[in-house]
C-alpha positions as a Markdown table, in Angstrom:
| # | Residue | x | y | z |
|---|---|---|---|---|
| 1 | Unk | 12.9 | 15.8 | -12.9 |
| 2 | Unk | 11.8 | 12.3 | -11.9 |
| 3 | Unk | 10.4 | 12.0 | -8.4 |
| 4 | Unk | 12.1 | 9.7 | -5.9 |
| 5 | Unk | 9.7 | 7.2 | -4.4 |
| 6 | Unk | 10.8 | 5.7 | -1.1 |
| 7 | Unk | 9.8 | 2.0 | -0.8 |
| 8 | Unk | 9.3 | 0.6 | 2.7 |
| 9 | Unk | 9.7 | -3.1 | 2.6 |
| 10 | Unk | 8.9 | -5.7 | 5.2 |
| 11 | Unk | 11.8 | -6.4 | 7.7 |
| 12 | Unk | 13.2 | -9.0 | 9.9 |
| 13 | Unk | 15.2 | -7.9 | 12.9 |
| 14 | Unk | 17.2 | -10.4 | 15.0 |
| 15 | Unk | 18.6 | -8.7 | 18.1 |
| 16 | Unk | 20.9 | -11.7 | 18.8 |
| 17 | Unk | 22.2 | -12.1 | 15.2 |
| 18 | Unk | 22.8 | -8.9 | 13.3 |
| 19 | Unk | 23.5 | -11.0 | 10.2 |
| 20 | Unk | 19.9 | -12.2 | 10.2 |
| 21 | Unk | 18.4 | -8.7 | 10.2 |
| 22 | Unk | 17.3 | -7.5 | 6.8 |
| 23 | Unk | 14.7 | -5.6 | 4.7 |
| 24 | Unk | 12.9 | -7.5 | 2.0 |
| 25 | Unk | 11.8 | -5.7 | -1.2 |
| 26 | Unk | 9.6 | -7.0 | -4.0 |
| 27 | Unk | 11.1 | -6.1 | -7.4 |
| 28 | Unk | 7.6 | -5.5 | -8.9 |
| 29 | Unk | 7.1 | -2.3 | -6.9 |
| 30 | Unk | 10.3 | -0.8 | -8.2 |
| 31 | Unk | 9.4 | -1.9 | -11.7 |
| 32 | Unk | 6.0 | -0.2 | -11.6 |
| 33 | Unk | 7.5 | 3.0 | -10.2 |
| 34 | Unk | 10.0 | 3.1 | -13.0 |
| 35 | Unk | 7.3 | 2.4 | -15.6 |
| 36 | Unk | 5.3 | 5.3 | -14.2 |
| 37 | Unk | 8.3 | 7.7 | -14.5 |
| 38 | Unk | 9.7 | 7.6 | -10.9 |
| 39 | Unk | 13.0 | 6.6 | -9.3 |
| 40 | Unk | 12.6 | 3.8 | -6.7 |
| 41 | Unk | 14.7 | 4.0 | -3.5 |
| 42 | Unk | 14.6 | 1.5 | -0.6 |
| 43 | Unk | 14.2 | 2.8 | 2.9 |
| 44 | Unk | 16.4 | 0.4 | 4.8 |
| 45 | Unk | 17.0 | 1.8 | 8.3 |
| 46 | Unk | 15.5 | 0.0 | 11.3 |
| 47 | Unk | 14.2 | 3.4 | 12.4 |
| 48 | Unk | 13.6 | 5.6 | 9.4 |
| 49 | Unk | 14.7 | 9.2 | 10.0 |
| 50 | Unk | 13.2 | 12.5 | 9.0 |
| 51 | Unk | 16.3 | 13.1 | 6.8 |
| 52 | Unk | 15.6 | 9.9 | 4.9 |
| 53 | Unk | 12.0 | 10.8 | 4.4 |
| 54 | Unk | 12.7 | 14.3 | 3.3 |
| 55 | Unk | 14.8 | 13.0 | 0.4 |
| 56 | Unk | 11.7 | 11.3 | -1.0 |
| 57 | Unk | 8.9 | 12.8 | -3.1 |
| 58 | Unk | 6.5 | 10.0 | -2.4 |
| 59 | Unk | 6.3 | 6.6 | -0.8 |
| 60 | Unk | 5.1 | 3.0 | -1.3 |
| 61 | Unk | 4.4 | 0.8 | 1.7 |
| 62 | Unk | 4.8 | -2.9 | 0.7 |
| 63 | Unk | 2.9 | -5.8 | 2.2 |
| 64 | Unk | 4.4 | -7.9 | 4.9 |
| 65 | Unk | 3.6 | -9.7 | 8.2 |
| 66 | Unk | 3.8 | -6.9 | 10.8 |
| 67 | Unk | 3.0 | -3.2 | 11.1 |
| 68 | Unk | 6.1 | -1.5 | 12.3 |
| 69 | Unk | 6.6 | 2.1 | 13.6 |
| 70 | Unk | 8.1 | 2.9 | 10.3 |
| 71 | Unk | 4.8 | 2.3 | 8.5 |
| 72 | Unk | 3.0 | 4.7 | 10.8 |
| 73 | Unk | 5.9 | 7.2 | 10.5 |
| 74 | Unk | 5.7 | 7.3 | 6.7 |
| 75 | Unk | 1.9 | 7.6 | 6.8 |
| 76 | Unk | 2.0 | 10.5 | 9.3 |
| 77 | Unk | 4.8 | 12.2 | 7.3 |
| 78 | Unk | 2.8 | 11.9 | 4.0 |
| 79 | Unk | -0.3 | 13.4 | 5.6 |
| 80 | Unk | 1.6 | 16.3 | 7.1 |
| 81 | Unk | 3.7 | 17.1 | 4.1 |
| 82 | Unk | 1.2 | 16.2 | 1.4 |
| 83 | Unk | 3.7 | 13.9 | -0.2 |
| 84 | Unk | 1.8 | 11.0 | -1.7 |
| 85 | Unk | 1.7 | 7.5 | -0.2 |
| 86 | Unk | 0.5 | 4.2 | -1.8 |
| 87 | Unk | 0.0 | 1.5 | 0.8 |
| 88 | Unk | -0.4 | -2.1 | -0.5 |
| 89 | Unk | -1.9 | -4.9 | 1.5 |
| 90 | Unk | -0.2 | -4.5 | 4.9 |
| 91 | Unk | 0.4 | -0.9 | 3.9 |
| 92 | Unk | -3.4 | -0.4 | 3.7 |
| 93 | Unk | -3.9 | -2.2 | 7.0 |
| 94 | Unk | -1.3 | 0.2 | 8.5 |
| 95 | Unk | -3.5 | 3.1 | 7.5 |
| 96 | Unk | -6.4 | 1.5 | 9.2 |
| 97 | Unk | -4.2 | 1.1 | 12.3 |
| 98 | Unk | -3.1 | 4.7 | 12.1 |
| 99 | Unk | -6.7 | 5.8 | 12.0 |
| 100 | Unk | -8.3 | 3.5 | 14.6 |
| 101 | Unk | -5.7 | 1.5 | 16.4 |
| 102 | Unk | -5.9 | -2.3 | 16.4 |
| 103 | Unk | -8.7 | -2.7 | 13.9 |
| 104 | Unk | -7.8 | -5.9 | 12.0 |
| 105 | Unk | -9.8 | -9.1 | 11.7 |
| 106 | Unk | -9.1 | -12.5 | 10.1 |
| 107 | Unk | -10.9 | -13.1 | 6.8 |
| 108 | Unk | -11.5 | -16.2 | 4.8 |
| 109 | Unk | -11.3 | -16.7 | 1.1 |
| 110 | Unk | -8.9 | -13.8 | 0.4 |
| 111 | Unk | -5.7 | -15.7 | 0.1 |
| 112 | Unk | -6.5 | -19.0 | -1.7 |
| 113 | Unk | -3.2 | -19.4 | -3.6 |
| 114 | Unk | -0.9 | -19.0 | -0.6 |
| 115 | Unk | 1.6 | -16.9 | -2.7 |
| 116 | Unk | 2.2 | -19.6 | -5.3 |
| 117 | Unk | 2.1 | -17.9 | -8.7 |
| 118 | Unk | 0.9 | -21.1 | -10.4 |
| 119 | Unk | -2.5 | -20.3 | -8.8 |
| 120 | Unk | -2.5 | -16.6 | -9.1 |
| 121 | Unk | -5.7 | -16.4 | -11.0 |
| 122 | Unk | -7.5 | -18.3 | -8.2 |
| 123 | Unk | -6.9 | -15.2 | -6.0 |
| 124 | Unk | -8.8 | -12.8 | -8.2 |
| 125 | Unk | -12.1 | -11.2 | -7.0 |
| 126 | Unk | -14.1 | -8.1 | -7.7 |
| 127 | Unk | -13.7 | -4.8 | -5.8 |
| 128 | Unk | -16.3 | -2.0 | -6.2 |
| 129 | Unk | -15.0 | 1.5 | -6.0 |
| 130 | Unk | -16.8 | 4.7 | -5.0 |
| 131 | Unk | -17.0 | 6.9 | -8.1 |
| 132 | Unk | -15.8 | 10.0 | -6.3 |
| 133 | Unk | -12.6 | 8.3 | -5.0 |
| 134 | Unk | -8.9 | 8.7 | -5.7 |
| 135 | Unk | -8.6 | 5.1 | -6.9 |
| 136 | Unk | -11.5 | 5.5 | -9.2 |
| 137 | Unk | -9.9 | 8.6 | -10.6 |
| 138 | Unk | -6.7 | 6.7 | -11.2 |
| 139 | Unk | -8.3 | 3.5 | -12.8 |
| 140 | Unk | -11.5 | 5.0 | -14.4 |
| 141 | Unk | -13.5 | 2.0 | -13.4 |
| 142 | Unk | -16.2 | 1.3 | -10.8 |
| 143 | Unk | -15.5 | -2.4 | -10.7 |
| 144 | Unk | -12.0 | -3.9 | -10.8 |
| 145 | Unk | -10.9 | -7.5 | -10.7 |
| 146 | Unk | -7.9 | -7.8 | -8.4 |
| 147 | Unk | -5.3 | -10.2 | -7.0 |
| 148 | Unk | -6.1 | -10.8 | -3.3 |
| 149 | Unk | -3.4 | -12.2 | -1.0 |
| 150 | Unk | -4.2 | -11.4 | 2.5 |
| 151 | Unk | -5.5 | -13.3 | 5.6 |
| 152 | Unk | -6.4 | -10.2 | 7.6 |
| 153 | Unk | -8.3 | -7.1 | 6.8 |
| 154 | Unk | -9.6 | -3.9 | 8.4 |
| 155 | Unk | -12.6 | -4.6 | 10.7 |
| 156 | Unk | -15.4 | -2.2 | 9.6 |
| 157 | Unk | -17.0 | -2.5 | 13.0 |
| 158 | Unk | -13.9 | -1.1 | 14.7 |
| 159 | Unk | -12.6 | 1.3 | 12.0 |
| 160 | Unk | -13.5 | 4.9 | 13.0 |
| 161 | Unk | -12.8 | 6.9 | 9.9 |
| 162 | Unk | -11.2 | 9.8 | 11.7 |
| 163 | Unk | -8.4 | 10.3 | 9.1 |
| 164 | Unk | -9.3 | 7.9 | 6.3 |
| 165 | Unk | -12.5 | 6.9 | 4.6 |
| 166 | Unk | -13.5 | 3.7 | 2.9 |
| 167 | Unk | -13.7 | 4.1 | -0.9 |
| 168 | Unk | -13.8 | 0.5 | -2.1 |
| 169 | Unk | -15.1 | -2.9 | -0.9 |
| 170 | Unk | -15.2 | -6.5 | -2.1 |
| 171 | Unk | -18.5 | -8.2 | -2.7 |
| 172 | Unk | -18.4 | -9.8 | 0.7 |
| 173 | Unk | -18.0 | -6.4 | 2.4 |
| 174 | Unk | -14.3 | -6.6 | 3.1 |
| 175 | Unk | -12.7 | -3.2 | 3.1 |
| 176 | Unk | -10.3 | -3.0 | 0.1 |
| 177 | Unk | -9.5 | 0.7 | -0.4 |
| 178 | Unk | -8.8 | 3.5 | 2.1 |
| 179 | Unk | -8.0 | 7.1 | 1.2 |
| 180 | Unk | -7.3 | 10.2 | 3.3 |
| 181 | Unk | -10.1 | 12.6 | 3.9 |
| 182 | Unk | -8.2 | 15.8 | 3.6 |
| 183 | Unk | -6.0 | 17.2 | 0.9 |
| 184 | Unk | -3.1 | 15.2 | -0.6 |
| 185 | Unk | -3.0 | 11.7 | -1.9 |
| 186 | Unk | -2.6 | 8.9 | 0.8 |
| 187 | Unk | -4.2 | 5.8 | -0.5 |
| 188 | Unk | -4.2 | 2.2 | 0.8 |
| 189 | Unk | -5.3 | -0.8 | -1.3 |
| 190 | Unk | -5.8 | -4.3 | 0.2 |
| 191 | Unk | -5.1 | -5.9 | -3.2 |
| 192 | Unk | -1.8 | -6.1 | -5.2 |
| 193 | Unk | -1.6 | -3.7 | -8.1 |
| 194 | Unk | 2.1 | -4.3 | -8.5 |
| 195 | Unk | 1.4 | -7.8 | -9.9 |
| 196 | Unk | -0.4 | -6.6 | -13.0 |
| 197 | Unk | 0.3 | -3.8 | -15.4 |
| 198 | Unk | -3.5 | -3.3 | -15.7 |
| 199 | Unk | -3.3 | -1.3 | -12.5 |
| 200 | Unk | -0.3 | 0.8 | -13.4 |
| 201 | Unk | -2.7 | 3.8 | -13.2 |
| 202 | Unk | -2.2 | 3.8 | -9.4 |
| 203 | Unk | 1.5 | 4.2 | -9.8 |
| 204 | Unk | 0.9 | 6.8 | -12.5 |
| 205 | Unk | -1.2 | 8.8 | -10.1 |
| 206 | Unk | 1.4 | 8.4 | -7.3 |
| 207 | Unk | 4.1 | 9.8 | -9.6 |
| 208 | Unk | 1.8 | 12.6 | -10.8 |
| 209 | Unk | 1.0 | 13.7 | -7.2 |
| 210 | Unk | 4.7 | 13.5 | -6.3 |
| 211 | Unk | 5.6 | 15.8 | -9.2 |
| 212 | Unk | 2.9 | 18.3 | -8.0 |
| 213 | Unk | 4.6 | 18.4 | -4.6 |
| 214 | Unk | 8.0 | 18.9 | -6.2 |
| 215 | Unk | 7.0 | 22.2 | -7.7 |
């Protein structure tokens, strides 16, 4: 059976105009999940319930502008149930927030293209992975060259490392990869693996871990 991967997208909620409340999903996430052998499913409720989470075998936390309670709820659920979670950009920052509270800082030079695909290659930089990490296991490389599209990052002076540990950094010291310390597979990457099939290994690993938990 193919595992169902719940995707939590960014959302806009307008209390005064319900027709202006929506969830936004990036097609590339669903595409990578399908390529890796999973079934993508959007999590669209304003307040995601346990019933909705229990249907899923794993999760992807998309990037966005604001860490909502749903991000933290999915992270906690993944940690408790051992269902795998892949957090991307804001999803990784949410893991830092879950661990240490408000631990974000503004960074320079990590979003040079301002989301214009004409300049996508200008956004690339190197990330160095710990060899005994979950992301290294998925990609089999100690140095990766990634797409970087973020203006904020986890502040290493505030990050406590209670639940997560740092397993990858950029050359300027910016935290780029977090992973849970205990059993299971809950991983956050500050870069964007969905933009390049070169990093399909992360989605392959997500699906593999989801299949393990289905047994």
